[in-house]
């Protein structure tokens, strides 16, 4: 059986992303490294890679890895609004204690949500989707 080790998110601005994930969501930075060379080139199937990786963890030891490429800047249309039904990784989910309180806090920091928190049809969870500073969808889930 495979276990999820971490989720990697490519970012454009290290300071903005650290502010969001550390100061707003409460992750802790456990390792920061500047990586280059043949090994990382092989892992990522790129050439002449220069990437800063920042591994962060939550209270349960779950790991989120931010990747900032100083080589190979993203050439996709960053102004295009990504939809949750597009092929590929659409989002990752975080379990939170008090979604209504977090929603108000994030909203006051201009973090955009698809819709205010709402209870699922089965009544077991309250859910809201927001975006990080680069537009990556994050599902916030409070177990009821």
mmCIF file with all atom_site columns, C-alpha atoms in Angstrom:
data_model
loop_
_atom_site.group_PDB
_atom_site.id
_atom_site.type_symbol
_atom_site.label_atom_id
_atom_site.label_alt_id
_atom_site.label_comp_id
_atom_site.label_asym_id
_atom_site.label_entity_id
_atom_site.label_seq_id
_atom_site.pdbx_PDB_ins_code
_atom_site.Cartn_x
_atom_site.Cartn_y
_atom_site.Cartn_z
_atom_site.occupancy
_atom_site.B_iso_or_equiv
_atom_site.pdbx_formal_charge
_atom_site.auth_seq_id
_atom_site.auth_comp_id
_atom_site.auth_asym_id
_atom_site.auth_atom_id
_atom_site.pdbx_PDB_model_num
ATOM 1   C CA . UNK A 1 1   ? 0.000   0.000  0.000   1.00 0.00 ? 1   UNK A CA 1
ATOM 2   C CA . UNK A 1 2   ? 1.303   3.433  -0.911  1.00 0.00 ? 2   UNK A CA 1
ATOM 3   C CA . UNK A 1 3   ? 0.960   6.369  1.478   1.00 0.00 ? 3   UNK A CA 1
ATOM 4   C CA . UNK A 1 4   ? 0.888   10.024 0.483   1.00 0.00 ? 4   UNK A CA 1
ATOM 5   C CA . UNK A 1 5   ? 4.269   11.507 1.401   1.00 0.00 ? 5   UNK A CA 1
ATOM 6   C CA . UNK A 1 6   ? 3.715   15.146 0.481   1.00 0.00 ? 6   UNK A CA 1
ATOM 7   C CA . UNK A 1 7   ? 1.950   17.500 -1.905  1.00 0.00 ? 7   UNK A CA 1
ATOM 8   C CA . UNK A 1 8   ? 4.072   19.823 -4.053  1.00 0.00 ? 8   UNK A CA 1
ATOM 9   C CA . UNK A 1 9   ? 2.877   23.260 -5.157  1.00 0.00 ? 9   UNK A CA 1
ATOM 10  C CA . UNK A 1 10  ? 4.792   25.446 -7.635  1.00 0.00 ? 10  UNK A CA 1
ATOM 11  C CA . UNK A 1 11  ? 4.785   29.093 -6.566  1.00 0.00 ? 11  UNK A CA 1
ATOM 12  C CA . UNK A 1 12  ? 5.832   32.426 -8.083  1.00 0.00 ? 12  UNK A CA 1
ATOM 13  C CA . UNK A 1 13  ? 6.637   34.462 -4.954  1.00 0.00 ? 13  UNK A CA 1
ATOM 14  C CA . UNK A 1 14  ? 8.326   32.838 -1.952  1.00 0.00 ? 14  UNK A CA 1
ATOM 15  C CA . UNK A 1 15  ? 7.526   35.650 0.506   1.00 0.00 ? 15  UNK A CA 1
ATOM 16  C CA . UNK A 1 16  ? 3.822   35.832 -0.411  1.00 0.00 ? 16  UNK A CA 1
ATOM 17  C CA . UNK A 1 17  ? 3.448   32.073 -0.262  1.00 0.00 ? 17  UNK A CA 1
ATOM 18  C CA . UNK A 1 18  ? 5.262   31.734 3.068   1.00 0.00 ? 18  UNK A CA 1
ATOM 19  C CA . UNK A 1 19  ? 3.105   34.494 4.519   1.00 0.00 ? 19  UNK A CA 1
ATOM 20  C CA . UNK A 1 20  ? -0.013  32.623 3.386   1.00 0.00 ? 20  UNK A CA 1
ATOM 21  C CA . UNK A 1 21  ? 0.968   29.081 4.369   1.00 0.00 ? 21  UNK A CA 1
ATOM 22  C CA . UNK A 1 22  ? 2.928   29.874 7.555   1.00 0.00 ? 22  UNK A CA 1
ATOM 23  C CA . UNK A 1 23  ? 1.415   33.057 8.996   1.00 0.00 ? 23  UNK A CA 1
ATOM 24  C CA . UNK A 1 24  ? -2.156  32.519 7.807   1.00 0.00 ? 24  UNK A CA 1
ATOM 25  C CA . UNK A 1 25  ? -2.616  28.729 7.812   1.00 0.00 ? 25  UNK A CA 1
ATOM 26  C CA . UNK A 1 26  ? -0.103  27.793 10.522  1.00 0.00 ? 26  UNK A CA 1
ATOM 27  C CA . UNK A 1 27  ? 2.297   25.474 8.676   1.00 0.00 ? 27  UNK A CA 1
ATOM 28  C CA . UNK A 1 28  ? 5.874   25.266 9.995   1.00 0.00 ? 28  UNK A CA 1
ATOM 29  C CA . UNK A 1 29  ? 8.901   25.333 7.701   1.00 0.00 ? 29  UNK A CA 1
ATOM 30  C CA . UNK A 1 30  ? 10.946  22.195 8.329   1.00 0.00 ? 30  UNK A CA 1
ATOM 31  C CA . UNK A 1 31  ? 13.463  22.431 5.492   1.00 0.00 ? 31  UNK A CA 1
ATOM 32  C CA . UNK A 1 32  ? 14.472  24.962 2.865   1.00 0.00 ? 32  UNK A CA 1
ATOM 33  C CA . UNK A 1 33  ? 16.970  24.089 0.126   1.00 0.00 ? 33  UNK A CA 1
ATOM 34  C CA . UNK A 1 34  ? 18.294  25.435 -3.150  1.00 0.00 ? 34  UNK A CA 1
ATOM 35  C CA . UNK A 1 35  ? 18.554  22.499 -5.514  1.00 0.00 ? 35  UNK A CA 1
ATOM 36  C CA . UNK A 1 36  ? 20.379  22.139 -8.823  1.00 0.00 ? 36  UNK A CA 1
ATOM 37  C CA . UNK A 1 37  ? 22.412  19.535 -10.657 1.00 0.00 ? 37  UNK A CA 1
ATOM 38  C CA . UNK A 1 38  ? 21.970  16.228 -12.415 1.00 0.00 ? 38  UNK A CA 1
ATOM 39  C CA . UNK A 1 39  ? 19.897  14.556 -9.692  1.00 0.00 ? 39  UNK A CA 1
ATOM 40  C CA . UNK A 1 40  ? 17.127  17.187 -9.589  1.00 0.00 ? 40  UNK A CA 1
ATOM 41  C CA . UNK A 1 41  ? 17.283  17.470 -13.407 1.00 0.00 ? 41  UNK A CA 1
ATOM 42  C CA . UNK A 1 42  ? 16.610  13.723 -13.627 1.00 0.00 ? 42  UNK A CA 1
ATOM 43  C CA . UNK A 1 43  ? 13.837  13.785 -11.006 1.00 0.00 ? 43  UNK A CA 1
ATOM 44  C CA . UNK A 1 44  ? 11.981  16.609 -12.770 1.00 0.00 ? 44  UNK A CA 1
ATOM 45  C CA . UNK A 1 45  ? 12.925  15.683 -16.346 1.00 0.00 ? 45  UNK A CA 1
ATOM 46  C CA . UNK A 1 46  ? 14.333  19.192 -16.898 1.00 0.00 ? 46  UNK A CA 1
ATOM 47  C CA . UNK A 1 47  ? 17.770  20.552 -17.738 1.00 0.00 ? 47  UNK A CA 1
ATOM 48  C CA . UNK A 1 48  ? 19.780  23.131 -15.776 1.00 0.00 ? 48  UNK A CA 1
ATOM 49  C CA . UNK A 1 49  ? 17.192  23.209 -12.990 1.00 0.00 ? 49  UNK A CA 1
ATOM 50  C CA . UNK A 1 50  ? 17.494  25.763 -10.209 1.00 0.00 ? 50  UNK A CA 1
ATOM 51  C CA . UNK A 1 51  ? 14.684  25.417 -7.695  1.00 0.00 ? 51  UNK A CA 1
ATOM 52  C CA . UNK A 1 52  ? 14.130  26.456 -4.096  1.00 0.00 ? 52  UNK A CA 1
ATOM 53  C CA . UNK A 1 53  ? 12.170  23.822 -2.207  1.00 0.00 ? 53  UNK A CA 1
ATOM 54  C CA . UNK A 1 54  ? 10.455  24.609 1.070   1.00 0.00 ? 54  UNK A CA 1
ATOM 55  C CA . UNK A 1 55  ? 9.051   21.695 3.048   1.00 0.00 ? 55  UNK A CA 1
ATOM 56  C CA . UNK A 1 56  ? 6.425   22.595 5.625   1.00 0.00 ? 56  UNK A CA 1
ATOM 57  C CA . UNK A 1 57  ? 4.489   20.441 8.046   1.00 0.00 ? 57  UNK A CA 1
ATOM 58  C CA . UNK A 1 58  ? 1.328   20.629 10.089  1.00 0.00 ? 58  UNK A CA 1
ATOM 59  C CA . UNK A 1 59  ? 0.669   19.336 13.613  1.00 0.00 ? 59  UNK A CA 1
ATOM 60  C CA . UNK A 1 60  ? 0.065   15.796 12.275  1.00 0.00 ? 60  UNK A CA 1
ATOM 61  C CA . UNK A 1 61  ? 3.320   15.636 10.315  1.00 0.00 ? 61  UNK A CA 1
ATOM 62  C CA . UNK A 1 62  ? 1.667   16.042 6.912   1.00 0.00 ? 62  UNK A CA 1
ATOM 63  C CA . UNK A 1 63  ? 4.051   17.708 4.477   1.00 0.00 ? 63  UNK A CA 1
ATOM 64  C CA . UNK A 1 64  ? 3.418   20.436 1.924   1.00 0.00 ? 64  UNK A CA 1
ATOM 65  C CA . UNK A 1 65  ? 6.316   21.298 -0.391  1.00 0.00 ? 65  UNK A CA 1
ATOM 66  C CA . UNK A 1 66  ? 6.556   24.670 -2.121  1.00 0.00 ? 66  UNK A CA 1
ATOM 67  C CA . UNK A 1 67  ? 8.725   24.827 -5.255  1.00 0.00 ? 67  UNK A CA 1
ATOM 68  C CA . UNK A 1 68  ? 10.031  28.122 -6.644  1.00 0.00 ? 68  UNK A CA 1
ATOM 69  C CA . UNK A 1 69  ? 11.876  27.772 -9.954  1.00 0.00 ? 69  UNK A CA 1
ATOM 70  C CA . UNK A 1 70  ? 14.461  30.456 -10.734 1.00 0.00 ? 70  UNK A CA 1
ATOM 71  C CA . UNK A 1 71  ? 15.108  28.467 -13.908 1.00 0.00 ? 71  UNK A CA 1
ATOM 72  C CA . UNK A 1 72  ? 12.201  27.330 -16.072 1.00 0.00 ? 72  UNK A CA 1
ATOM 73  C CA . UNK A 1 73  ? 9.643   30.025 -15.247 1.00 0.00 ? 73  UNK A CA 1
ATOM 74  C CA . UNK A 1 74  ? 6.059   28.957 -15.872 1.00 0.00 ? 74  UNK A CA 1
ATOM 75  C CA . UNK A 1 75  ? 5.020   30.111 -19.330 1.00 0.00 ? 75  UNK A CA 1
ATOM 76  C CA . UNK A 1 76  ? 1.361   29.218 -18.975 1.00 0.00 ? 76  UNK A CA 1
ATOM 77  C CA . UNK A 1 77  ? -1.305  31.883 -18.982 1.00 0.00 ? 77  UNK A CA 1
ATOM 78  C CA . UNK A 1 78  ? -1.343  32.846 -15.305 1.00 0.00 ? 78  UNK A CA 1
ATOM 79  C CA . UNK A 1 79  ? -4.261  35.191 -15.965 1.00 0.00 ? 79  UNK A CA 1
ATOM 80  C CA . UNK A 1 80  ? -6.432  32.238 -16.986 1.00 0.00 ? 80  UNK A CA 1
ATOM 81  C CA . UNK A 1 81  ? -8.794  31.211 -14.227 1.00 0.00 ? 81  UNK A CA 1
ATOM 82  C CA . UNK A 1 82  ? -8.236  27.525 -13.516 1.00 0.00 ? 82  UNK A CA 1
ATOM 83  C CA . UNK A 1 83  ? -11.355 25.452 -13.027 1.00 0.00 ? 83  UNK A CA 1
ATOM 84  C CA . UNK A 1 84  ? -11.774 22.593 -10.582 1.00 0.00 ? 84  UNK A CA 1
ATOM 85  C CA . UNK A 1 85  ? -12.903 20.213 -13.342 1.00 0.00 ? 85  UNK A CA 1
ATOM 86  C CA . UNK A 1 86  ? -9.724  20.522 -15.456 1.00 0.00 ? 86  UNK A CA 1
ATOM 87  C CA . UNK A 1 87  ? -7.610  17.399 -15.966 1.00 0.00 ? 87  UNK A CA 1
ATOM 88  C CA . UNK A 1 88  ? -4.724  17.036 -13.520 1.00 0.00 ? 88  UNK A CA 1
ATOM 89  C CA . UNK A 1 89  ? -4.397  17.824 -9.850  1.00 0.00 ? 89  UNK A CA 1
ATOM 90  C CA . UNK A 1 90  ? -7.309  20.136 -9.104  1.00 0.00 ? 90  UNK A CA 1
ATOM 91  C CA . UNK A 1 91  ? -6.828  20.879 -5.396  1.00 0.00 ? 91  UNK A CA 1
ATOM 92  C CA . UNK A 1 92  ? -5.654  19.620 -2.044  1.00 0.00 ? 92  UNK A CA 1
ATOM 93  C CA . UNK A 1 93  ? -7.711  19.560 1.152   1.00 0.00 ? 93  UNK A CA 1
ATOM 94  C CA . UNK A 1 94  ? -6.945  20.672 4.699   1.00 0.00 ? 94  UNK A CA 1
ATOM 95  C CA . UNK A 1 95  ? -8.876  19.639 7.795   1.00 0.00 ? 95  UNK A CA 1
ATOM 96  C CA . UNK A 1 96  ? -9.551  22.703 9.954   1.00 0.00 ? 96  UNK A CA 1
ATOM 97  C CA . UNK A 1 97  ? -11.066 23.190 13.407  1.00 0.00 ? 97  UNK A CA 1
ATOM 98  C CA . UNK A 1 98  ? -13.385 26.162 12.881  1.00 0.00 ? 98  UNK A CA 1
ATOM 99  C CA . UNK A 1 99  ? -14.106 26.876 9.230   1.00 0.00 ? 99  UNK A CA 1
ATOM 100 C CA . UNK A 1 100 ? -16.383 29.858 9.843   1.00 0.00 ? 100 UNK A CA 1
ATOM 101 C CA . UNK A 1 101 ? -13.708 31.609 11.905  1.00 0.00 ? 101 UNK A CA 1
ATOM 102 C CA . UNK A 1 102 ? -10.978 30.768 9.370   1.00 0.00 ? 102 UNK A CA 1
ATOM 103 C CA . UNK A 1 103 ? -13.196 31.948 6.511   1.00 0.00 ? 103 UNK A CA 1
ATOM 104 C CA . UNK A 1 104 ? -13.687 35.349 8.175   1.00 0.00 ? 104 UNK A CA 1
ATOM 105 C CA . UNK A 1 105 ? -9.966  35.639 8.907   1.00 0.00 ? 105 UNK A CA 1
ATOM 106 C CA . UNK A 1 106 ? -8.907  34.727 5.360   1.00 0.00 ? 106 UNK A CA 1
ATOM 107 C CA . UNK A 1 107 ? -11.611 36.910 3.824   1.00 0.00 ? 107 UNK A CA 1
ATOM 108 C CA . UNK A 1 108 ? -10.279 39.891 5.782   1.00 0.00 ? 108 UNK A CA 1
ATOM 109 C CA . UNK A 1 109 ? -6.891  39.219 4.122   1.00 0.00 ? 109 UNK A CA 1
ATOM 110 C CA . UNK A 1 110 ? -8.478  39.280 0.640   1.00 0.00 ? 110 UNK A CA 1
ATOM 111 C CA . UNK A 1 111 ? -8.175  35.515 0.151   1.00 0.00 ? 111 UNK A CA 1
ATOM 112 C CA . UNK A 1 112 ? -10.789 34.606 -2.459  1.00 0.00 ? 112 UNK A CA 1
ATOM 113 C CA . UNK A 1 113 ? -13.329 31.827 -1.866  1.00 0.00 ? 113 UNK A CA 1
ATOM 114 C CA . UNK A 1 114 ? -15.630 30.149 -4.384  1.00 0.00 ? 114 UNK A CA 1
ATOM 115 C CA . UNK A 1 115 ? -18.502 30.354 -1.903  1.00 0.00 ? 115 UNK A CA 1
ATOM 116 C CA . UNK A 1 116 ? -18.885 30.820 1.866   1.00 0.00 ? 116 UNK A CA 1
ATOM 117 C CA . UNK A 1 117 ? -18.629 27.662 4.014   1.00 0.00 ? 117 UNK A CA 1
ATOM 118 C CA . UNK A 1 118 ? -21.539 25.299 3.651   1.00 0.00 ? 118 UNK A CA 1
ATOM 119 C CA . UNK A 1 119 ? -22.541 21.974 5.156   1.00 0.00 ? 119 UNK A CA 1
ATOM 120 C CA . UNK A 1 120 ? -22.350 18.936 2.865   1.00 0.00 ? 120 UNK A CA 1
ATOM 121 C CA . UNK A 1 121 ? -25.543 17.169 1.830   1.00 0.00 ? 121 UNK A CA 1
ATOM 122 C CA . UNK A 1 122 ? -24.860 14.332 4.290   1.00 0.00 ? 122 UNK A CA 1
ATOM 123 C CA . UNK A 1 123 ? -24.300 16.824 7.136   1.00 0.00 ? 123 UNK A CA 1
ATOM 124 C CA . UNK A 1 124 ? -20.921 15.354 8.119   1.00 0.00 ? 124 UNK A CA 1
ATOM 125 C CA . UNK A 1 125 ? -18.625 18.205 7.064   1.00 0.00 ? 125 UNK A CA 1
ATOM 126 C CA . UNK A 1 126 ? -18.579 21.921 6.374   1.00 0.00 ? 126 UNK A CA 1
ATOM 127 C CA . UNK A 1 127 ? -16.571 22.860 3.257   1.00 0.00 ? 127 UNK A CA 1
ATOM 128 C CA . UNK A 1 128 ? -15.219 25.928 1.471   1.00 0.00 ? 128 UNK A CA 1
ATOM 129 C CA . UNK A 1 129 ? -12.726 26.284 -1.382  1.00 0.00 ? 129 UNK A CA 1
ATOM 130 C CA . UNK A 1 130 ? -10.225 29.133 -1.538  1.00 0.00 ? 130 UNK A CA 1
ATOM 131 C CA . UNK A 1 131 ? -7.128  29.895 -3.605  1.00 0.00 ? 131 UNK A CA 1
ATOM 132 C CA . UNK A 1 132 ? -3.549  30.434 -2.491  1.00 0.00 ? 132 UNK A CA 1
ATOM 133 C CA . UNK A 1 133 ? -1.602  33.483 -3.794  1.00 0.00 ? 133 UNK A CA 1
ATOM 134 C CA . UNK A 1 134 ? -0.874  31.645 -7.077  1.00 0.00 ? 134 UNK A CA 1
ATOM 135 C CA . UNK A 1 135 ? -4.426  30.426 -7.613  1.00 0.00 ? 135 UNK A CA 1
ATOM 136 C CA . UNK A 1 136 ? -4.018  26.835 -6.385  1.00 0.00 ? 136 UNK A CA 1
ATOM 137 C CA . UNK A 1 137 ? -7.335  25.604 -5.015  1.00 0.00 ? 137 UNK A CA 1
ATOM 138 C CA . UNK A 1 138 ? -7.413  24.562 -1.360  1.00 0.00 ? 138 UNK A CA 1
ATOM 139 C CA . UNK A 1 139 ? -10.433 22.757 0.065   1.00 0.00 ? 139 UNK A CA 1
ATOM 140 C CA . UNK A 1 140 ? -10.998 23.642 3.721   1.00 0.00 ? 140 UNK A CA 1
ATOM 141 C CA . UNK A 1 141 ? -12.951 20.939 5.571   1.00 0.00 ? 141 UNK A CA 1
ATOM 142 C CA . UNK A 1 142 ? -14.365 21.026 9.098   1.00 0.00 ? 142 UNK A CA 1
ATOM 143 C CA . UNK A 1 143 ? -15.638 17.682 10.387  1.00 0.00 ? 143 UNK A CA 1
ATOM 144 C CA . UNK A 1 144 ? -18.973 18.105 12.172  1.00 0.00 ? 144 UNK A CA 1
#
